C-alpha positions as MATLAB code, in Angstrom:
seq = 'MPQKMGLMTMLRRWFTLFTLAWAAAMPAWAQTAPDELIRQLSTEVIDAVKADKAIQAGDVARINELVDAKVMPHVDFRRMTALSVGRHWRSATPEQQQRLQQEFKLLLVRSYAGALTQVKDQTVHIKPMRAQPADTEVVVRTEIKSPKGKGEPVQLDYRLEHSGGAWKIFDVNVLGVWLVDQYRTAFSQDIAAGGIDGLIAKLAERNKGGTKS';
ca = [
      53.721  -10.421   38.973;
      49.684  -11.498   39.117;
      48.951   -8.268   40.547;
      50.965   -6.229   37.442;
      48.863   -8.185   34.869;
      45.914   -7.944   36.985;
      46.986   -3.958   36.832;
      47.247   -4.021   33.323;
      44.400   -5.995   32.418;
      42.443   -3.134   34.492;
      43.689   -0.382   32.386;
      43.272   -2.021   29.107;
      39.422   -2.257   29.910;
      39.537    0.915   31.236;
      41.022    2.363   27.790;
      38.792    0.043   25.644;
      35.324    1.639   27.569;
      36.938    5.165   27.324;
      37.808    4.790   23.740;
      34.334    3.418   23.194;
      32.427    6.056   25.041;
      34.544    8.545   23.334;
      33.523    7.313   19.835;
      29.637    7.515   21.155;
      29.988   10.858   22.054;
      31.313   11.725   18.804;
      28.790   14.036   17.074;
      26.934   12.420   13.867;
      28.615   15.237   12.122;
      32.404   13.704   12.291;
      31.204   11.796    9.006;
      30.832   13.634    5.768;
      28.025   16.589    6.468;
      24.510   15.807    4.980;
      24.664   18.781    2.706;
      27.909   18.137    1.114;
      26.275   14.112    0.745;
      23.512   15.746   -1.017;
      25.965   18.239   -2.869;
      27.893   15.149   -3.919;
      25.252   13.045   -4.978;
      23.456   15.414   -7.085;
      26.382   16.346   -9.092;
      27.490   12.746   -9.828;
      23.632   12.501  -10.873;
      23.704   14.802  -13.201;
      26.558   14.338  -14.671;
      25.825   10.632  -15.150;
      22.322   11.624  -16.634;
      24.185   14.187  -18.798;
      26.596   11.674  -20.005;
      24.122    8.785  -21.018;
      22.131    9.176  -24.313;
      19.581    6.242  -22.996;
      18.937    7.970  -19.628;
      17.954   11.338  -21.339;
      15.673    8.990  -23.775;
      13.853    7.463  -20.804;
      15.585    4.245  -20.717;
      13.887    2.745  -17.105;
      16.479   -0.047  -17.150;
      19.432    2.483  -17.459;
      17.838    4.950  -14.847;
      17.472    1.614  -12.648;
      20.959    1.081  -12.958;
      21.804    4.385  -12.048;
      19.524    4.628   -9.290;
      21.283    1.372   -7.774;
      24.580    2.742   -8.352;
      24.434    6.276   -7.362;
      21.639    6.644   -5.064;
      20.614    3.612   -3.312;
      23.899    3.415   -1.241;
      22.784    6.557    0.236;
      19.017    5.926    1.075;
      17.227    4.306    3.769;
      14.909    2.544    1.433;
      13.616    0.623    3.885;
      12.307    3.411    6.668;
      11.173    5.112    2.956;
       8.831    2.539    2.040;
       7.568    1.697    5.838;
       6.991    5.237    6.374;
       4.811    5.186    2.809;
       3.113    2.006    3.835;
       2.228    3.740    7.307;
       0.879    1.550   10.382;
       0.284   -1.507    8.081;
       4.066   -1.841    7.813;
       4.118   -3.882   10.760;
       1.426   -6.171   10.030;
       3.232   -7.115    6.764;
       5.406  -10.565    6.617;
       9.081  -10.257    5.823;
       8.400  -11.380    2.382;
       5.666   -8.640    1.893;
       7.956   -6.091    3.292;
      10.242   -7.085    0.656;
       7.906   -7.378   -2.141;
       6.944   -3.683   -1.382;
      10.293   -2.071   -1.333;
      10.925   -3.799   -4.796;
       7.762   -2.702   -6.322;
       7.683    0.674   -4.767;
      11.113    1.505   -5.938;
      10.509    0.451   -9.502;
       6.888    2.663   -9.186;
       9.566    5.855   -8.213;
      12.309    4.658  -11.007;
       9.062    5.247  -13.526;
       7.411    8.285  -11.974;
      10.650    9.990  -11.804;
      12.132    8.832  -15.223;
      10.392   11.822  -17.429;
      12.534   14.219  -15.259;
      15.618   12.680  -15.875;
      15.346   13.154  -19.630;
      14.942   17.057  -18.928;
      18.337   17.372  -17.462;
      20.273   19.051  -19.690;
      22.658   22.122  -18.136;
      20.822   22.368  -14.770;
      22.951   22.866  -11.606;
      22.195   22.348   -7.839;
      22.312   25.070   -5.221;
      22.458   23.633   -1.678;
      20.955   26.196    0.746;
      22.095   27.138    3.999;
      21.222   24.176    6.786;
      19.606   24.839   10.021;
      20.919   22.164   12.298;
      23.104   21.579   15.282;
      26.084   19.106   15.222;
      24.166   16.666   17.615;
      21.351   16.393   15.415;
      20.495   12.730   13.778;
      17.592   13.735   11.612;
      18.067   16.700    9.444;
      16.578   18.896    6.214;
      18.788   19.159    3.177;
      17.179   22.180    0.990;
      18.277   22.610   -2.422;
      17.172   24.335   -5.560;
      17.677   22.834   -9.118;
      18.515   26.069  -11.340;
      18.467   26.341  -15.115;
      20.552   28.774  -17.016;
      18.950   32.290  -16.726;
      15.901   33.103  -18.592;
      15.034   29.105  -19.123;
      12.491   28.274  -16.468;
      12.051   29.244  -12.800;
      14.161   27.174  -10.023;
      12.762   23.487   -8.840;
      12.705   23.242   -5.003;
      14.068   19.643   -3.724;
      14.313   18.956   -0.433;
      15.894   16.168    1.581;
      15.316   14.456    4.924;
      18.128   12.699    6.250;
      18.816   10.521    9.414;
      22.463    9.450   10.916;
      22.223    5.337   10.827;
      24.602    2.775   10.848;
      27.799    5.641   11.067;
      26.303    7.857    8.089;
      23.658    9.603    6.786;
      20.904    8.180    5.017;
      17.863   10.022    2.469;
      14.571    8.799    3.861;
      12.049   11.353    2.178;
      12.292   13.491   -0.742;
      10.489   16.767   -1.186;
       9.324   17.955   -4.862;
       7.774   21.419   -4.885;
       6.522   21.399   -1.681;
       5.298   18.074   -1.371;
       6.850   15.030    0.890;
       6.941   11.785   -0.835;
       6.219    9.776    2.233;
       2.996   11.740    2.673;
       2.037   11.832   -0.832;
       2.243    7.875   -1.047;
       0.640    7.109    2.456;
      -2.428    8.302    1.434;
      -2.686    6.457   -1.899;
      -1.261    3.340   -0.220;
      -3.820    3.326    2.876;
      -6.814    3.515    0.234;
      -5.302    0.826   -1.778;
      -4.828   -1.355    1.791;
      -8.707   -0.536    2.617;
      -9.495   -2.077   -0.461;
      -7.474   -5.427   -0.454;
      -4.937   -5.519    2.202;
      -1.240   -5.712    1.834;
      -1.404   -8.129   -0.781;
      -3.867   -5.861   -2.608;
      -1.198   -2.981   -2.760;
       1.523   -5.490   -3.696;
      -0.565   -6.153   -6.636;
      -1.733   -2.491   -7.327;
       1.807   -1.510   -7.365;
       3.001   -4.722   -9.988;
      -0.025   -3.312  -12.070;
       1.630   -0.010  -12.372;
       4.833   -0.858  -12.941;
       3.578   -3.611  -15.692;
       2.068   -0.623  -17.276;
       4.132    2.117  -16.751;
       1.655    4.047  -15.045;
       3.012    7.407  -13.438;
       1.711    7.769  -10.297;
];
């Protein structure tokens, strides 16, 4: 009997190890595909803007609520902020890192509030994605199109990583400029002038004044 119990225990362990190994070997694409995630997210945001008069009027509080509800669950904002701050991120204290994320998020909301007020009858078109099923970082390229004769398409691309069992956005490209690259240059100048606390103060000042940057 003890030998039988020992054999059953061993078999269960083997089965558990096999299951874990199989799950680990599954491609990242087993979850919602990154281009489908962007399609769903873009459609939800555009529909929410069209249905909310306050957002159309540029209400920052309502835009912040929309971002929190629809966008932030799909963003690795810690990584986005860290990449934007650059090498100085590692020397920041946990409290400073938290403040940087808070102020950076508000800066982005204020900066792009004007773009959301322009949402009327646009549609999102996802371009064919060049990636392999095993890739853990991809770029999803899209175009925001207005009805024929109402302006040129707007290029809007996303960098995503597969982390924690889901795809997360960590950078955005608007009209050929990656957000992280754009802010890293500006932030490095602020840090050189006043350190991490100087950058936090600068961001807070911009947000308080509603300055777009």
